[in-house]
Amino acid sequence: MEVFLEKYREPLPKPLEELERKALSEDVPIIRSGTRDMLRFLLRERKPKEVLEIGTAVGFSALCMREYLPKSSHITTIEKVEMRLKEARGNLEMLDEDDRITLLEGDAAKVLKQLLIKGKSYDFIFMDAAKGQYLNFLPDVIALMADDAMLVSDNIFHDGDVLESRYAVLRRDRTIHGRMREYLQVLCEKEELETICLPIADGMTISTKKRNGKGE
């Protein structure tokens, strides 16, 4: 299916195409084409002013989102892995010419709380960090969402494992299997959110925060 869809897909700018090729050749986890397509559609439709990304990796997804946003929009992205931070810094310095992306370094659990203390609020949040931490991040993520803000959680199927029975999954993967299933359950039951699960790429959820918690 991906091969068929590729001919209808909007091509990446050459520098991003090269960055994608390099990341894939080095087994760096970056967003899949289907995820990129959905982000492009959502961002162009909603035109959020303030975007938060949890999980920068080498900066590929942040740079893609930058392409899909108005020039007045700003992206804040969080990463803690030093090896990836070094690459991300270089990529952002080279490709984010007008400084529309801010890279925050550190554990997302701590950085999210710091953003809350500063009174920050975001119109769009993209969560693509360690899958076992999604549930831990969720309360602060919701608190950082403005009314009618959107949260996109990526890789919710965890390479298909989450769709399988716990006993069909390798023992070493059972903890994250349980954590992701719990995250989906909690996320979909949040009264202040409207959530849909989509079988795009490795699975994603799209949630919107109801205005004043009433869905108005």
PDB file of C-alpha atoms in Angstrom:
ATOM      1  CA  MET A   1       0.000   0.000   0.000  1.00  0.00           C
ATOM      2  CA  GLU A   2       2.823   2.410   0.886  1.00  0.00           C
ATOM      3  CA  VAL A   3       4.371   1.904  -2.554  1.00  0.00           C
ATOM      4  CA  PHE A   4       1.033   2.749  -4.190  1.00  0.00           C
ATOM      5  CA  LEU A   5       0.474   5.842  -2.026  1.00  0.00           C
ATOM      6  CA  GLU A   6       3.989   7.153  -2.564  1.00  0.00           C
ATOM      7  CA  LYS A   7       3.179   8.532  -6.030  1.00  0.00           C
ATOM      8  CA  TYR A   8       0.386  10.681  -4.536  1.00  0.00           C
ATOM      9  CA  ARG A   9       2.460  11.910  -1.612  1.00  0.00           C
ATOM     10  CA  GLU A  10       3.691  15.501  -1.427  1.00  0.00           C
ATOM     11  CA  PRO A  11       7.476  15.332  -1.827  1.00  0.00           C
ATOM     12  CA  LEU A  12       9.757  16.580   0.904  1.00  0.00           C
ATOM     13  CA  PRO A  13      12.121  19.491   0.300  1.00  0.00           C
ATOM     14  CA  LYS A  14      15.502  18.109  -0.760  1.00  0.00           C
ATOM     15  CA  PRO A  15      17.295  18.798   2.576  1.00  0.00           C
ATOM     16  CA  LEU A  16      14.566  16.957   4.517  1.00  0.00           C
ATOM     17  CA  GLU A  17      14.598  14.104   2.032  1.00  0.00           C
ATOM     18  CA  GLU A  18      18.333  13.725   2.627  1.00  0.00           C
ATOM     19  CA  LEU A  19      17.856  13.927   6.400  1.00  0.00           C
ATOM     20  CA  GLU A  20      15.184  11.219   6.232  1.00  0.00           C
ATOM     21  CA  ARG A  21      17.413   8.961   4.137  1.00  0.00           C
ATOM     22  CA  LYS A  22      20.333   9.405   6.557  1.00  0.00           C
ATOM     23  CA  ALA A  23      18.177   8.729   9.635  1.00  0.00           C
ATOM     24  CA  LEU A  24      16.699   5.569   8.122  1.00  0.00           C
ATOM     25  CA  SER A  25      20.135   4.286   7.102  1.00  0.00           C
ATOM     26  CA  GLU A  26      21.317   4.746  10.709  1.00  0.00           C
ATOM     27  CA  ASP A  27      18.165   3.191  12.246  1.00  0.00           C
ATOM     28  CA  VAL A  28      17.188   6.447  13.943  1.00  0.00           C
ATOM     29  CA  PRO A  29      13.465   6.337  14.827  1.00  0.00           C
ATOM     30  CA  ILE A  30      11.698   9.043  12.817  1.00  0.00           C
ATOM     31  CA  ILE A  31       8.077   9.553  11.827  1.00  0.00           C
ATOM     32  CA  ARG A  32       6.750   7.321   9.066  1.00  0.00           C
ATOM     33  CA  SER A  33       5.351   8.668   5.822  1.00  0.00           C
ATOM     34  CA  GLY A  34       1.729   8.094   6.865  1.00  0.00           C
ATOM     35  CA  THR A  35       2.267  10.010  10.094  1.00  0.00           C
ATOM     36  CA  ARG A  36       3.897  12.835   8.167  1.00  0.00           C
ATOM     37  CA  ASP A  37       0.921  12.981   5.796  1.00  0.00           C
ATOM     38  CA  MET A  38      -1.525  13.247   8.688  1.00  0.00           C
ATOM     39  CA  LEU A  39       0.532  15.919  10.444  1.00  0.00           C
ATOM     40  CA  ARG A  40       0.668  17.920   7.225  1.00  0.00           C
ATOM     41  CA  PHE A  41      -3.105  17.742   6.837  1.00  0.00           C
ATOM     42  CA  LEU A  42      -3.870  18.597  10.477  1.00  0.00           C
ATOM     43  CA  LEU A  43      -1.370  21.436  10.758  1.00  0.00           C
ATOM     44  CA  ARG A  44      -2.406  23.081   7.513  1.00  0.00           C
ATOM     45  CA  GLU A  45      -6.070  22.849   8.482  1.00  0.00           C
ATOM     46  CA  ARG A  46      -5.707  24.071  12.063  1.00  0.00           C
ATOM     47  CA  LYS A  47      -2.774  26.497  11.682  1.00  0.00           C
ATOM     48  CA  PRO A  48      -1.767  26.350  15.367  1.00  0.00           C
ATOM     49  CA  LYS A  49       0.327  29.214  16.724  1.00  0.00           C
ATOM     50  CA  GLU A  50       2.147  27.245  19.423  1.00  0.00           C
ATOM     51  CA  VAL A  51       3.208  23.632  18.840  1.00  0.00           C
ATOM     52  CA  LEU A  52       4.855  21.325  21.383  1.00  0.00           C
ATOM     53  CA  GLU A  53       6.691  18.157  20.377  1.00  0.00           C
ATOM     54  CA  ILE A  54       7.719  15.556  22.950  1.00  0.00           C
ATOM     55  CA  GLY A  55      10.569  13.552  21.440  1.00  0.00           C
ATOM     56  CA  THR A  56      12.807  15.431  18.996  1.00  0.00           C
ATOM     57  CA  ALA A  57      15.137  12.594  17.970  1.00  0.00           C
ATOM     58  CA  VAL A  58      17.290  14.258  15.274  1.00  0.00           C
ATOM     59  CA  GLY A  59      14.810  17.041  14.509  1.00  0.00           C
ATOM     60  CA  PHE A  60      13.229  15.524  11.395  1.00  0.00           C
ATOM     61  CA  SER A  61       9.606  15.686  12.570  1.00  0.00           C
ATOM     62  CA  ALA A  62       9.993  19.225  13.948  1.00  0.00           C
ATOM     63  CA  LEU A  63      11.465  20.378  10.650  1.00  0.00           C
ATOM     64  CA  CYS A  64       8.644  18.685   8.734  1.00  0.00           C
ATOM     65  CA  MET A  65       6.043  20.402  10.918  1.00  0.00           C
ATOM     66  CA  ARG A  66       7.816  23.709  10.343  1.00  0.00           C
ATOM     67  CA  GLU A  67       7.189  23.242   6.606  1.00  0.00           C
ATOM     68  CA  TYR A  68       3.457  22.808   7.188  1.00  0.00           C
ATOM     69  CA  LEU A  69       2.914  25.760   9.533  1.00  0.00           C
ATOM     70  CA  PRO A  70       2.449  29.494   8.928  1.00  0.00           C
ATOM     71  CA  LYS A  71       5.632  31.529   9.400  1.00  0.00           C
ATOM     72  CA  SER A  72       4.109  33.104  12.514  1.00  0.00           C
ATOM     73  CA  SER A  73       3.866  29.719  14.272  1.00  0.00           C
ATOM     74  CA  HIS A  74       6.476  28.412  16.690  1.00  0.00           C
ATOM     75  CA  ILE A  75       7.525  24.874  17.632  1.00  0.00           C
ATOM     76  CA  THR A  76       8.979  23.853  20.998  1.00  0.00           C
ATOM     77  CA  THR A  77      10.521  20.377  21.001  1.00  0.00           C
ATOM     78  CA  ILE A  78      11.913  18.285  23.883  1.00  0.00           C
ATOM     79  CA  GLU A  79      14.702  15.679  23.800  1.00  0.00           C
ATOM     80  CA  LYS A  80      16.889  14.116  26.484  1.00  0.00           C
ATOM     81  CA  VAL A  81      19.166  11.631  24.662  1.00  0.00           C
ATOM     82  CA  GLU A  82      22.520  13.369  24.269  1.00  0.00           C
ATOM     83  CA  MET A  83      23.537  11.491  21.127  1.00  0.00           C
ATOM     84  CA  ARG A  84      20.340  12.610  19.384  1.00  0.00           C
ATOM     85  CA  LEU A  85      20.536  16.109  20.832  1.00  0.00           C
ATOM     86  CA  LYS A  86      23.897  16.664  19.197  1.00  0.00           C
ATOM     87  CA  GLU A  87      22.497  15.748  15.777  1.00  0.00           C
ATOM     88  CA  ALA A  88      19.274  17.667  16.352  1.00  0.00           C
ATOM     89  CA  ARG A  89      21.188  20.836  17.235  1.00  0.00           C
ATOM     90  CA  GLY A  90      23.161  20.607  14.009  1.00  0.00           C
ATOM     91  CA  ASN A  91      20.107  19.894  11.863  1.00  0.00           C
ATOM     92  CA  LEU A  92      18.081  22.730  13.375  1.00  0.00           C
ATOM     93  CA  GLU A  93      20.967  25.171  13.092  1.00  0.00           C
ATOM     94  CA  MET A  94      21.334  24.304   9.413  1.00  0.00           C
ATOM     95  CA  LEU A  95      17.662  24.065   8.349  1.00  0.00           C
ATOM     96  CA  ASP A  96      15.694  26.292  10.752  1.00  0.00           C
ATOM     97  CA  GLU A  97      16.955  29.546   9.258  1.00  0.00           C
ATOM     98  CA  ASP A  98      14.383  31.813  10.904  1.00  0.00           C
ATOM     99  CA  ASP A  99      14.560  30.243  14.397  1.00  0.00           C
ATOM    100  CA  ARG A 100      10.983  28.988  14.494  1.00  0.00           C
ATOM    101  CA  ILE A 101      11.981  25.889  16.477  1.00  0.00           C
ATOM    102  CA  THR A 102      13.152  25.932  20.106  1.00  0.00           C
ATOM    103  CA  LEU A 103      14.935  22.814  21.365  1.00  0.00           C
ATOM    104  CA  LEU A 104      14.565  22.116  25.092  1.00  0.00           C
ATOM    105  CA  GLU A 105      17.047  19.631  26.517  1.00  0.00           C
ATOM    106  CA  GLY A 106      16.144  17.310  29.376  1.00  0.00           C
ATOM    107  CA  ASP A 107      13.744  14.687  30.689  1.00  0.00           C
ATOM    108  CA  ALA A 108      10.294  15.486  29.295  1.00  0.00           C
ATOM    109  CA  ALA A 109       8.655  14.689  32.646  1.00  0.00           C
ATOM    110  CA  LYS A 110      10.605  17.556  34.236  1.00  0.00           C
ATOM    111  CA  VAL A 111      10.453  19.909  31.247  1.00  0.00           C
ATOM    112  CA  LEU A 112       6.658  19.608  31.008  1.00  0.00           C
ATOM    113  CA  LYS A 113       6.318  20.637  34.651  1.00  0.00           C
ATOM    114  CA  GLN A 114       8.652  23.595  34.061  1.00  0.00           C
ATOM    115  CA  LEU A 115       6.493  24.699  31.124  1.00  0.00           C
ATOM    116  CA  LEU A 116       3.406  24.502  33.340  1.00  0.00           C
ATOM    117  CA  ILE A 117       5.078  26.629  36.013  1.00  0.00           C
ATOM    118  CA  LYS A 118       5.855  29.213  33.321  1.00  0.00           C
ATOM    119  CA  GLY A 119       2.177  29.277  32.341  1.00  0.00           C
ATOM    120  CA  LYS A 120       2.761  27.940  28.834  1.00  0.00           C
ATOM    121  CA  SER A 121      -0.127  26.761  26.672  1.00  0.00           C
ATOM    122  CA  TYR A 122      -0.136  24.983  23.306  1.00  0.00           C
ATOM    123  CA  ASP A 123      -2.589  24.661  20.427  1.00  0.00           C
ATOM    124  CA  PHE A 124      -1.088  21.427  19.098  1.00  0.00           C
ATOM    125  CA  ILE A 125       0.979  18.735  20.848  1.00  0.00           C
ATOM    126  CA  PHE A 126       2.763  15.869  19.093  1.00  0.00           C
ATOM    127  CA  MET A 127       3.833  13.044  21.411  1.00  0.00           C
ATOM    128  CA  ASP A 128       6.480  10.735  19.966  1.00  0.00           C
ATOM    129  CA  ALA A 129       8.746   9.895  22.906  1.00  0.00           C
ATOM    130  CA  ALA A 130       9.386   6.693  24.886  1.00  0.00           C
ATOM    131  CA  LYS A 131       6.114   4.781  24.564  1.00  0.00           C
ATOM    132  CA  GLY A 132       6.199   3.510  28.146  1.00  0.00           C
ATOM    133  CA  GLN A 133       6.144   7.129  29.372  1.00  0.00           C
ATOM    134  CA  TYR A 134       3.047   8.328  27.500  1.00  0.00           C
ATOM    135  CA  LEU A 135       0.794   7.630  30.466  1.00  0.00           C
ATOM    136  CA  ASN A 136       3.120   9.477  32.854  1.00  0.00           C
ATOM    137  CA  PHE A 137       3.207  12.519  30.565  1.00  0.00           C
ATOM    138  CA  LEU A 138      -0.547  12.672  29.963  1.00  0.00           C
ATOM    139  CA  PRO A 139      -1.738  14.748  32.985  1.00  0.00           C
ATOM    140  CA  ASP A 140       0.786  17.524  32.313  1.00  0.00           C
ATOM    141  CA  VAL A 141       0.175  17.345  28.560  1.00  0.00           C
ATOM    142  CA  ILE A 142      -3.561  17.865  29.067  1.00  0.00           C
ATOM    143  CA  ALA A 143      -2.859  20.754  31.448  1.00  0.00           C
ATOM    144  CA  LEU A 144      -0.679  22.373  28.754  1.00  0.00           C
ATOM    145  CA  MET A 145      -3.402  22.114  26.109  1.00  0.00           C
ATOM    146  CA  ALA A 146      -5.398  25.239  25.331  1.00  0.00           C
ATOM    147  CA  ASP A 147      -9.151  24.874  24.800  1.00  0.00           C
ATOM    148  CA  ASP A 148      -9.755  23.095  21.486  1.00  0.00           C
ATOM    149  CA  ALA A 149      -6.059  22.141  21.291  1.00  0.00           C
ATOM    150  CA  MET A 150      -5.111  18.908  19.557  1.00  0.00           C
ATOM    151  CA  LEU A 151      -2.919  16.075  20.850  1.00  0.00           C
ATOM    152  CA  VAL A 152      -1.480  13.529  18.419  1.00  0.00           C
ATOM    153  CA  SER A 153       0.103  10.430  19.993  1.00  0.00           C
ATOM    154  CA  ASP A 154       2.253   8.418  17.578  1.00  0.00           C
ATOM    155  CA  ASN A 155       3.241   4.726  17.414  1.00  0.00           C
ATOM    156  CA  ILE A 156       0.416   3.550  19.647  1.00  0.00           C
ATOM    157  CA  PHE A 157       0.593   0.032  18.134  1.00  0.00           C
ATOM    158  CA  HIS A 158       4.306  -0.294  19.019  1.00  0.00           C
ATOM    159  CA  ASP A 159       5.180  -2.189  15.827  1.00  0.00           C
ATOM    160  CA  GLY A 160       1.927  -4.128  16.066  1.00  0.00           C
ATOM    161  CA  ASP A 161       2.618  -5.612  19.513  1.00  0.00           C
ATOM    162  CA  VAL A 162      -0.224  -3.705  21.198  1.00  0.00           C
ATOM    163  CA  LEU A 163      -2.733  -5.407  18.874  1.00  0.00           C
ATOM    164  CA  GLU A 164      -1.611  -8.853  20.033  1.00  0.00           C
ATOM    165  CA  SER A 165      -2.504 -10.816  23.142  1.00  0.00           C
ATOM    166  CA  ARG A 166      -0.102 -10.200  26.019  1.00  0.00           C
ATOM    167  CA  TYR A 167       1.021 -13.826  25.754  1.00  0.00           C
ATOM    168  CA  ALA A 168       1.803 -13.519  22.048  1.00  0.00           C
ATOM    169  CA  VAL A 169       4.306 -10.745  22.803  1.00  0.00           C
ATOM    170  CA  LEU A 170       7.918 -11.414  23.783  1.00  0.00           C
ATOM    171  CA  ARG A 171       8.333 -11.392  27.553  1.00  0.00           C
ATOM    172  CA  ARG A 172      10.714  -8.420  27.416  1.00  0.00           C
ATOM    173  CA  ASP A 173       8.032  -6.363  25.604  1.00  0.00           C
ATOM    174  CA  ARG A 174       5.108  -7.187  27.895  1.00  0.00           C
ATOM    175  CA  THR A 175       5.586  -4.204  30.202  1.00  0.00           C
ATOM    176  CA  ILE A 176       5.388  -1.662  27.387  1.00  0.00           C
ATOM    177  CA  HIS A 177       2.516  -3.671  25.841  1.00  0.00           C
ATOM    178  CA  GLY A 178       0.574  -3.228  29.084  1.00  0.00           C
ATOM    179  CA  ARG A 179       1.560   0.426  29.438  1.00  0.00           C
ATOM    180  CA  MET A 180       0.410   1.317  25.923  1.00  0.00           C
ATOM    181  CA  ARG A 181      -2.906  -0.492  26.345  1.00  0.00           C
ATOM    182  CA  GLU A 182      -3.427   1.321  29.632  1.00  0.00           C
ATOM    183  CA  TYR A 183      -2.568   4.638  27.971  1.00  0.00           C
ATOM    184  CA  LEU A 184      -5.148   4.063  25.249  1.00  0.00           C
ATOM    185  CA  GLN A 185      -7.792   3.137  27.809  1.00  0.00           C
ATOM    186  CA  VAL A 186      -7.120   6.180  29.998  1.00  0.00           C
ATOM    187  CA  LEU A 187      -6.842   8.542  27.022  1.00  0.00           C
ATOM    188  CA  CYS A 188     -10.121   7.392  25.473  1.00  0.00           C
ATOM    189  CA  GLU A 189     -11.936   7.687  28.816  1.00  0.00           C
ATOM    190  CA  LYS A 190     -10.790  11.258  29.534  1.00  0.00           C
ATOM    191  CA  GLU A 191     -13.979  13.321  29.690  1.00  0.00           C
ATOM    192  CA  GLU A 192     -12.169  16.530  28.768  1.00  0.00           C
ATOM    193  CA  LEU A 193     -10.896  14.983  25.517  1.00  0.00           C
ATOM    194  CA  GLU A 194     -12.507  13.736  22.332  1.00  0.00           C
ATOM    195  CA  THR A 195     -10.280  10.938  21.000  1.00  0.00           C
ATOM    196  CA  ILE A 196     -10.096   8.752  17.919  1.00  0.00           C
ATOM    197  CA  CYS A 197      -7.647   5.877  17.280  1.00  0.00           C
ATOM    198  CA  LEU A 198      -6.457   5.535  13.686  1.00  0.00           C
ATOM    199  CA  PRO A 199      -4.601   2.663  11.947  1.00  0.00           C
ATOM    200  CA  ILE A 200      -2.191   5.034  10.205  1.00  0.00           C
ATOM    201  CA  ALA A 201       1.490   4.054   9.983  1.00  0.00           C
ATOM    202  CA  ASP A 202       2.212   2.415  13.389  1.00  0.00           C
ATOM    203  CA  GLY A 203      -1.077   3.689  14.805  1.00  0.00           C
ATOM    204  CA  MET A 204      -1.935   7.105  16.193  1.00  0.00           C
ATOM    205  CA  THR A 205      -4.533   8.774  18.344  1.00  0.00           C
ATOM    206  CA  ILE A 206      -5.919  12.236  17.714  1.00  0.00           C
ATOM    207  CA  SER A 207      -7.478  13.997  20.697  1.00  0.00           C
ATOM    208  CA  THR A 208      -9.028  17.434  20.978  1.00  0.00           C
ATOM    209  CA  LYS A 209      -9.548  19.229  24.269  1.00  0.00           C
ATOM    210  CA  LYS A 210     -13.154  20.226  24.788  1.00  0.00           C
ATOM    211  CA  ARG A 211     -13.819  23.890  25.434  1.00  0.00           C
ATOM    212  CA  ASN A 212     -14.255  24.390  29.195  1.00  0.00           C
ATOM    213  CA  GLY A 213     -14.430  20.606  29.480  1.00  0.00           C
ATOM    214  CA  LYS A 214     -17.936  20.598  27.968  1.00  0.00           C
ATOM    215  CA  GLY A 215     -17.252  19.858  24.324  1.00  0.00           C
ATOM    216  CA  GLU A 216     -18.844  23.122  23.248  1.00  0.00           C
TER     217      GLU A 216
END
